[in-house]
Coordinates of C-alpha atoms and ligand atoms in Angstrom, one line a residue:
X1 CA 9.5 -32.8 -123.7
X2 CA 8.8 -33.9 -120.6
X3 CA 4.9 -33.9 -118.7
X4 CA 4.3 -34.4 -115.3
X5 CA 1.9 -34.5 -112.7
X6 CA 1.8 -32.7 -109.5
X7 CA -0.1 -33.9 -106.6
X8 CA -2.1 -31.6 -104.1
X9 CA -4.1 -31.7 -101.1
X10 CA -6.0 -29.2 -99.6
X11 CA -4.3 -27.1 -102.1
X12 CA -1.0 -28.0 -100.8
X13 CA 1.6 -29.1 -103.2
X14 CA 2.2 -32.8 -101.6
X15 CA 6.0 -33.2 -100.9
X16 CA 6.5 -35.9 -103.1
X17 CA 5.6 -34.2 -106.1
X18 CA 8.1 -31.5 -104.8
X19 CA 10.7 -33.8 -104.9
X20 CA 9.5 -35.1 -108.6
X21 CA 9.6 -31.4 -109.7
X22 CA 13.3 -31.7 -108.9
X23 CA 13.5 -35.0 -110.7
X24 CA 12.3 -34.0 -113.4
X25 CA 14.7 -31.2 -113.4
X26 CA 17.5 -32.7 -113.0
X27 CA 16.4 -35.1 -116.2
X28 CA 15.5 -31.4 -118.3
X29 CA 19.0 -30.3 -117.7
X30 CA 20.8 -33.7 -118.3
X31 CA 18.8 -34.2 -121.8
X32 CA 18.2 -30.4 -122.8
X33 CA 14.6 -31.2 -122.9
X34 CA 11.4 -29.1 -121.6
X35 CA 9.2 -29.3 -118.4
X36 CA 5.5 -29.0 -118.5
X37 CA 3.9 -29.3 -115.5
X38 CA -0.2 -30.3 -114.7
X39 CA -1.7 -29.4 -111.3
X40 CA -5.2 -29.5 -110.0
X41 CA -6.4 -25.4 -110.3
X42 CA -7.2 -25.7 -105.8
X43 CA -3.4 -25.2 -105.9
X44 CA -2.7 -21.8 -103.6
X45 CA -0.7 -19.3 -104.6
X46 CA 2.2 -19.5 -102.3
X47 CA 2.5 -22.9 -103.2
X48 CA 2.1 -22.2 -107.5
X49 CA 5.2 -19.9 -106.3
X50 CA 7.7 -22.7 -105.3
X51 CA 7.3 -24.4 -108.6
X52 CA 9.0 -21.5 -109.9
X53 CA 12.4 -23.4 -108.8
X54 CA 12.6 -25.7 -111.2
X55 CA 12.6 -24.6 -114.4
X56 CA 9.2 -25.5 -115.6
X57 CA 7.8 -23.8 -119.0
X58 CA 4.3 -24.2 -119.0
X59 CA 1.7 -25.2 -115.9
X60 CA -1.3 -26.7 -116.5
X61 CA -4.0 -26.0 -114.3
X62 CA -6.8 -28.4 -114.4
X63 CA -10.3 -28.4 -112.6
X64 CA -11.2 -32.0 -113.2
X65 CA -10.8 -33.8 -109.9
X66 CA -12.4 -37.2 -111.0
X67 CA -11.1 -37.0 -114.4
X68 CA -7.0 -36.8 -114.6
X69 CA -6.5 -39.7 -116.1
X70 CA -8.3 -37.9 -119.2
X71 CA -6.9 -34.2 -118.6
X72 CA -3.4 -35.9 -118.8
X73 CA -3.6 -37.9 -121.8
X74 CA -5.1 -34.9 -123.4
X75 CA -2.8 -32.6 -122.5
X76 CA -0.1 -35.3 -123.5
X77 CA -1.9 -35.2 -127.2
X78 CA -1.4 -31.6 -127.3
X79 CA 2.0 -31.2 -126.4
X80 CA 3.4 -34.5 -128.1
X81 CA 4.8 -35.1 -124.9
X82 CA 7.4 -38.0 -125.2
X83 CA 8.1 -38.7 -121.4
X84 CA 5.6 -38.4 -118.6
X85 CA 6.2 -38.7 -115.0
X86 CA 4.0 -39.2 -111.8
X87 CA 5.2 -40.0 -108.4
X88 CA 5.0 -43.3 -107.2
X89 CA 1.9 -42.5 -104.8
X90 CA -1.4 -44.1 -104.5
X91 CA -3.2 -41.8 -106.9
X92 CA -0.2 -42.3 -109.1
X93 CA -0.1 -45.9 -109.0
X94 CA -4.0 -45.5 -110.0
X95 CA -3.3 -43.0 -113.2
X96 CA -0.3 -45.0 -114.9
X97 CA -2.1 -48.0 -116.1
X98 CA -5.0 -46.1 -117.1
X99 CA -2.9 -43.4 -118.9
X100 CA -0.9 -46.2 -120.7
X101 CA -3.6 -47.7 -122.3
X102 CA -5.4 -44.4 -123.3
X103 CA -2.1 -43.1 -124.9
X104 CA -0.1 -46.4 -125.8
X105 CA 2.7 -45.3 -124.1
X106 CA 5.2 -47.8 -122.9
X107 CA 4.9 -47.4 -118.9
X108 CA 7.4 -48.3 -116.0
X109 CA 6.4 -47.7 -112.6
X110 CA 9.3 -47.4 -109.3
X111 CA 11.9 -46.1 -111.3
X112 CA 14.4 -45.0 -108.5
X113 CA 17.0 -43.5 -110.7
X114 CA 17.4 -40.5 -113.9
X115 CA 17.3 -42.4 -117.1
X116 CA 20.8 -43.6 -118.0
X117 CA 19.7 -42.7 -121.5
X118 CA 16.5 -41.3 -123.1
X119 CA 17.0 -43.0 -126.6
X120 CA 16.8 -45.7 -126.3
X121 CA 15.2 -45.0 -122.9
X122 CA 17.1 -46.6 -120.0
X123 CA 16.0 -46.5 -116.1
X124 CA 16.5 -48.2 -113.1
X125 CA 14.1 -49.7 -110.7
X126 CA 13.2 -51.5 -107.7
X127 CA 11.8 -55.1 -108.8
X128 CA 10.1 -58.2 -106.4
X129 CA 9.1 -56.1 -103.7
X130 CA 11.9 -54.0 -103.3
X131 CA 14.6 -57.2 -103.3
X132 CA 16.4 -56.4 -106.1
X133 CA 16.6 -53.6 -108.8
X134 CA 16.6 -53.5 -112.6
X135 CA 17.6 -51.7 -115.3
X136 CA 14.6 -51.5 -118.0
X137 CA 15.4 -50.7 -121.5
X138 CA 12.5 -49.3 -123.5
X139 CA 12.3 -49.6 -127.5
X140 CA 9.3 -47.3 -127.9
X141 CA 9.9 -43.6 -127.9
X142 CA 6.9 -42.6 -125.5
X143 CA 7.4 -43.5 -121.8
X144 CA 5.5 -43.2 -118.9
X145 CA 7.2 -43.7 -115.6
X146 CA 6.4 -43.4 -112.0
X147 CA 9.5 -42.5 -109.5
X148 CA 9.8 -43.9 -106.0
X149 CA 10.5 -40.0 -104.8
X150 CA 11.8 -42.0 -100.9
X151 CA 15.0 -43.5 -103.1
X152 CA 15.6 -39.8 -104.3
X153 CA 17.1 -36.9 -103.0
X154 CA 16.7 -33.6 -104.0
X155 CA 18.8 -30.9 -104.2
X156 CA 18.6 -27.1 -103.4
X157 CA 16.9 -25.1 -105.8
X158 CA 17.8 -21.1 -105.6
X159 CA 17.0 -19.4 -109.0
X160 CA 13.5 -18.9 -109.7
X161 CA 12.0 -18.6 -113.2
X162 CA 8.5 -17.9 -114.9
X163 CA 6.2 -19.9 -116.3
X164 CA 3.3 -19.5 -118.7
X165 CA -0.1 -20.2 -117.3
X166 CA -2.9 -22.4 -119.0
X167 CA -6.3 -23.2 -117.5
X168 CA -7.7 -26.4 -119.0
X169 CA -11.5 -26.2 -118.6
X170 CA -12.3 -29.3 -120.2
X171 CA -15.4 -31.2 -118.7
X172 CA -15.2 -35.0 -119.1
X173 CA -18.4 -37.1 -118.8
X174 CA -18.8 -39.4 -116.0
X175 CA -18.2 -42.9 -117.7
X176 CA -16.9 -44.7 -114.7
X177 CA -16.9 -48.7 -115.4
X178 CA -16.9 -49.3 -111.7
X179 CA -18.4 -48.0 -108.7
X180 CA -16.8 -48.1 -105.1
X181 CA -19.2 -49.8 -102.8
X182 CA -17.9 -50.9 -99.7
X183 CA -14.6 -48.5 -98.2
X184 CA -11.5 -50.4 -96.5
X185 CA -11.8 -49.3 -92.5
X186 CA -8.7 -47.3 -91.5
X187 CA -7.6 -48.2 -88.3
X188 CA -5.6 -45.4 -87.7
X189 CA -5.9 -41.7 -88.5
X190 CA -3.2 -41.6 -90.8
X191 CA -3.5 -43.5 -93.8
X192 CA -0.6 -46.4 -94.0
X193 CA 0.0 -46.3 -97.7
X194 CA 0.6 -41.8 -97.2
X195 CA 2.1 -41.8 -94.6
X196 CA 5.8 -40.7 -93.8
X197 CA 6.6 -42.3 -91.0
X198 CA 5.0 -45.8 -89.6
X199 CA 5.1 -47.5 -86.5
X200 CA 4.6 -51.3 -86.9
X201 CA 4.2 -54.2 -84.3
X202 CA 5.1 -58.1 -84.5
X203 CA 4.7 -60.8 -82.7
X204 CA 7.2 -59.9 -80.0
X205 CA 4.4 -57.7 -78.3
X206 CA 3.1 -60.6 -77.1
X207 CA -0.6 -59.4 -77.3
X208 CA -3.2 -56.6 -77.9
X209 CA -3.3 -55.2 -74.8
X210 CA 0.7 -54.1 -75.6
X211 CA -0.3 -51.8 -78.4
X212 CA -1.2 -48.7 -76.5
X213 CA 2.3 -47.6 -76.6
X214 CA 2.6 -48.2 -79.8
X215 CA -0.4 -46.1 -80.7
X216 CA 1.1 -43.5 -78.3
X217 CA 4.1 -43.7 -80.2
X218 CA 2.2 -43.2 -83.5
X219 CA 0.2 -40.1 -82.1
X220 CA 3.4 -38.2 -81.0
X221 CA 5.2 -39.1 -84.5
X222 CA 2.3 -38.3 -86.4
X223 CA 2.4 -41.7 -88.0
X224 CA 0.4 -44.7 -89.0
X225 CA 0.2 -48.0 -87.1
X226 CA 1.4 -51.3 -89.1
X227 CA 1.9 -54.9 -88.0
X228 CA 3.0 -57.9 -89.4
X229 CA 0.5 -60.9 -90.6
X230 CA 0.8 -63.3 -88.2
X231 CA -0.4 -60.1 -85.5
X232 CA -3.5 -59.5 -88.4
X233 CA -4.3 -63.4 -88.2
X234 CA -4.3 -63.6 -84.6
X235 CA -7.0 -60.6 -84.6
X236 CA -4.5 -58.3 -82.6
X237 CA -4.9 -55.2 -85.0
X238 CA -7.3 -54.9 -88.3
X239 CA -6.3 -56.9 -91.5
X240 CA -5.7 -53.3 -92.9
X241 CA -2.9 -52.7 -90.9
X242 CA -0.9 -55.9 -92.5
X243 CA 2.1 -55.0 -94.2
X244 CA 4.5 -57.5 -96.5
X245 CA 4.4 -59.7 -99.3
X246 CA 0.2 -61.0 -98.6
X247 CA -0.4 -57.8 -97.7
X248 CA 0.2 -54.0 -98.2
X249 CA 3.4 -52.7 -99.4
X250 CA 4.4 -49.1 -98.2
X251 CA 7.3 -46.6 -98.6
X252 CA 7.4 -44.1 -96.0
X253 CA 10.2 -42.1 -95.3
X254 CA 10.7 -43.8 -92.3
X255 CA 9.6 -47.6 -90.7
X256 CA 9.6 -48.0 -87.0
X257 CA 9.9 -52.4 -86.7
X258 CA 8.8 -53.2 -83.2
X259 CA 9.5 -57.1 -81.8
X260 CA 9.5 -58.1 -85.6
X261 CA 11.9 -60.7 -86.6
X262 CA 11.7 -59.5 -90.5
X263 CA 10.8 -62.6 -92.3
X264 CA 11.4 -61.8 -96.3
X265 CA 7.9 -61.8 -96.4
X266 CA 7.7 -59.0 -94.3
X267 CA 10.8 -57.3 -95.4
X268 CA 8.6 -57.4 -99.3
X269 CA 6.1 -54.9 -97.6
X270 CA 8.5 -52.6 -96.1
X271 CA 12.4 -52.7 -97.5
X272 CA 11.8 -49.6 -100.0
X273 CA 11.3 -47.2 -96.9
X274 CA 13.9 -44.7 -96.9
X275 CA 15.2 -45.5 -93.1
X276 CA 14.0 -48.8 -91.5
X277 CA 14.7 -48.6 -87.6
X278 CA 13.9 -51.6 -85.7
X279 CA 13.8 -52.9 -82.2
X280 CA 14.0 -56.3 -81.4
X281 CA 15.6 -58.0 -78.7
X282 CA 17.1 -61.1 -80.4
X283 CA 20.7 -59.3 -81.9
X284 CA 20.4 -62.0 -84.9
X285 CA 17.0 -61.3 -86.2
X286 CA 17.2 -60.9 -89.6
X287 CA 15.0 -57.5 -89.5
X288 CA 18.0 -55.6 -88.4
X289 CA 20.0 -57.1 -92.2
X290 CA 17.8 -54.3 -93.7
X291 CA 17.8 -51.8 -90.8
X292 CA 19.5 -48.9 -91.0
X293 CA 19.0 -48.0 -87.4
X294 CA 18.7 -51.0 -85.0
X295 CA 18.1 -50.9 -81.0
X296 CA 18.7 -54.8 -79.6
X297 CA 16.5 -54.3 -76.5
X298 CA 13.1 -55.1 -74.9
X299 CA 10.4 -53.2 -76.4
X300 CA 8.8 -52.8 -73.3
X301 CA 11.7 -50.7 -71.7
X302 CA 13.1 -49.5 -75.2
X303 CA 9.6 -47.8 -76.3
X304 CA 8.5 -46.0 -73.4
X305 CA 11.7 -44.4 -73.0
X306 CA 11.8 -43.1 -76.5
X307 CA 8.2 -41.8 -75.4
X308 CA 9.5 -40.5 -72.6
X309 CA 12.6 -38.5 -74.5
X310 CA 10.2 -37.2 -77.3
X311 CA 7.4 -35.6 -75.2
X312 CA 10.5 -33.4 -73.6
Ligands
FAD1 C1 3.2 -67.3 -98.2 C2 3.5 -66.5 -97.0 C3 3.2 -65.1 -97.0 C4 3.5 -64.3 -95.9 N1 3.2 -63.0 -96.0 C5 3.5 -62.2 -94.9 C6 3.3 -60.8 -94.9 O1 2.7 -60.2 -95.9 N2 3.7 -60.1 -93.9 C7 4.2 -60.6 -92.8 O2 4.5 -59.9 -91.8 N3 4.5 -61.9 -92.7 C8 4.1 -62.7 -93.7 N4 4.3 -64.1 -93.7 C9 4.8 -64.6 -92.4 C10 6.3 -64.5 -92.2 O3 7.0 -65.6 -92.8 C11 6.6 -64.5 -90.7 O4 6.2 -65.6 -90.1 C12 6.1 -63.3 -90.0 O5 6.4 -62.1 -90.6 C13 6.6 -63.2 -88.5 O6 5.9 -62.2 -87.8 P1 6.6 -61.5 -86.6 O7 7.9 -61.0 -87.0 O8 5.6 -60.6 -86.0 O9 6.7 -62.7 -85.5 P2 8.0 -63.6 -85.1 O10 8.6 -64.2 -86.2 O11 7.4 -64.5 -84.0 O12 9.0 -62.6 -84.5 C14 8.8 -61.9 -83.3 C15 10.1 -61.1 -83.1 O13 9.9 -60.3 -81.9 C16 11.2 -60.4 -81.1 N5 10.8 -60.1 -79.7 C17 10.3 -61.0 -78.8 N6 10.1 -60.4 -77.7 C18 10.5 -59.1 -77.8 C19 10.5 -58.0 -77.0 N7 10.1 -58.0 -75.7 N8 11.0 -56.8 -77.5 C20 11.5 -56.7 -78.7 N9 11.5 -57.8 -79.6 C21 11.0 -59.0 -79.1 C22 11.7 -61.8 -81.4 O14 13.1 -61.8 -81.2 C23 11.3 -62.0 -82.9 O15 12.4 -61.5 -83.7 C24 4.1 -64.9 -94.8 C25 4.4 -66.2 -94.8 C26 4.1 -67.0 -95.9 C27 4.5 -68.5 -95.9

């Protein structure tokens, strides 16, 4: 049986976990296996509708927002669940490690593939960074896996079925270990590590004063602002801006490289976005090896014109 984790905000089903609801379909019908499915009870009901396409038997709904760690592994107990799957998001990447150890569970995070096999289990994912991928083989029965949803595509999903309904009411105390004291800044609006699309700056912008357009850029695209370190060390943008192997390492579905030569420590941060488009005028620079777009051009003429054609 197979338990998984869908992620909301604002009582939105979040479109990764749409895309892992079609995962984990495609892994019910390949291994004749059941789908039970967890969400957070602020889930609206149009949204509770479209996880009606994907063969799901049971849905959680949970009203522990601090606690899903807990709510999971109990609802794991109950169901003998034998695979579990979470998205490879932030909150995701914070649940795994925490589930693992509360359930033993064998866990393996950036899967980017359906399991070759389920017994013994067999999956493939992305290792160092995003340079190279492996294939795990897993003795224990009980897995826990995270999928890289940007390395998936989902297919469409016309015939709609019924689930059965369960409200988990459990309370958990608050035994926190830590406490959060000091928040990171966001420089931007948009958090980097969510966000779908990002627009990144190197050194080829010669200097702060060059980053309104690609703030402007950002606004129209609804996307976060990046940069690469040597930008961060020079105190051009915010330290949390810094993508790549020292700093942080994002997926979104797409990564706008701007006068970035694409150093493999850079390319650690940022190869595992779905579509890397980069601009750079030097026609060798190794950013456009992993591009799958690539403009050779000044930014300064390239950028405002693609400002230009997108406020038409
Ligand atoms: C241990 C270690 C860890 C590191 N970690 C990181 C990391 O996490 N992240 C990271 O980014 N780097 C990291 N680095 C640094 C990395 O090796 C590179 O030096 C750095 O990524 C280069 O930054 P850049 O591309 O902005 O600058 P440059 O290498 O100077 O490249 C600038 C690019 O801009 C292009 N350009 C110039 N003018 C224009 C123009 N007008 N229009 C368009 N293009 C133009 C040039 O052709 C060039 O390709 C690390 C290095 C080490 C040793």
């Amino acid at each position: 049986m197979i338990l998984t984790f869908f992620e909301t905000k604002n009582g939105l089903i979040k479109k990764s976990s749409l895309i892992l609801a079609d995962y984990c379909k495609r892994l019910k019908n390949k291994f004749n296996l059941n789908i039970i499915g967890i969400v957070s009870n602020e889930i609206n009901e149009t949204e509770e509708e479209k996880l009606k396409f994907f063969e799901i038997s049971k849905l959680y709904k949970i009203q522990e927002k601090n606690a899903i760690a807990n709510c999971i592994a109990d609802i794991a107990k109950k169901e003998n669940s034998q695979i579990i799957i979470l998205s490879h998001t932030y909150e995701s990447k914070y649940i795994l490690p925490i589930l693992s150890s509360k359930l033993d569970y064998t866990c393996v995070s950036n899967t980017i593939e359906i399991p070759k096999n389920i017994s013994p289990f067999e999956i493939k994912r992305n290792a160092f960074s995003g340079k190279a991928f492996e294939n795990t083989e897993i003795k224990e029965e009980k897995v826990i896996i995270s999928v890289n949803t940007n390395s998936y595509s989902s297919s469409d999903n016309e015939n709609k079925s019924e689930f059965t309904l369960v409200d988990h009411n459990e309370s958990y105390e608050n035994n926190k270990q830590f406490e959060i004291t000091n928040l990171e800044k966001q420089s931007s609006k948009i958090n980097l590590r969510d966000a779908e699309v990002v627009v990144s700056g190197g050194r080829g912008l010669k200097g702060p004063e060059n980053w309104n357009m690609i703030e402007e850029l950002a606004s129209i695209l609804n996307a976060a602002t990046a940069c690469s370190k040597p930008v961060s060390d020079l105190n051009w943008r915010p330290h949390e801006e810094h993508v790549g192997q020292t700093g942080k390492t994002i997926s979104p579905e797409l990564y706008i490289a701007i006068g970035i030569s694409g150093a493999i420590q850079h390319a650690a941060g940022v190869s595992s976005s779905k579509y890397i488009l980069s601009i750079n005028t030097d026609k060798e620079a190794p950013i456009f090896k992993i591009s799958d777009y690539g403009i050779v051009g000044d930014a300064f003429e390239v950028v405002p014109k693609i400002i230009e054609e997108l406020k038409k």
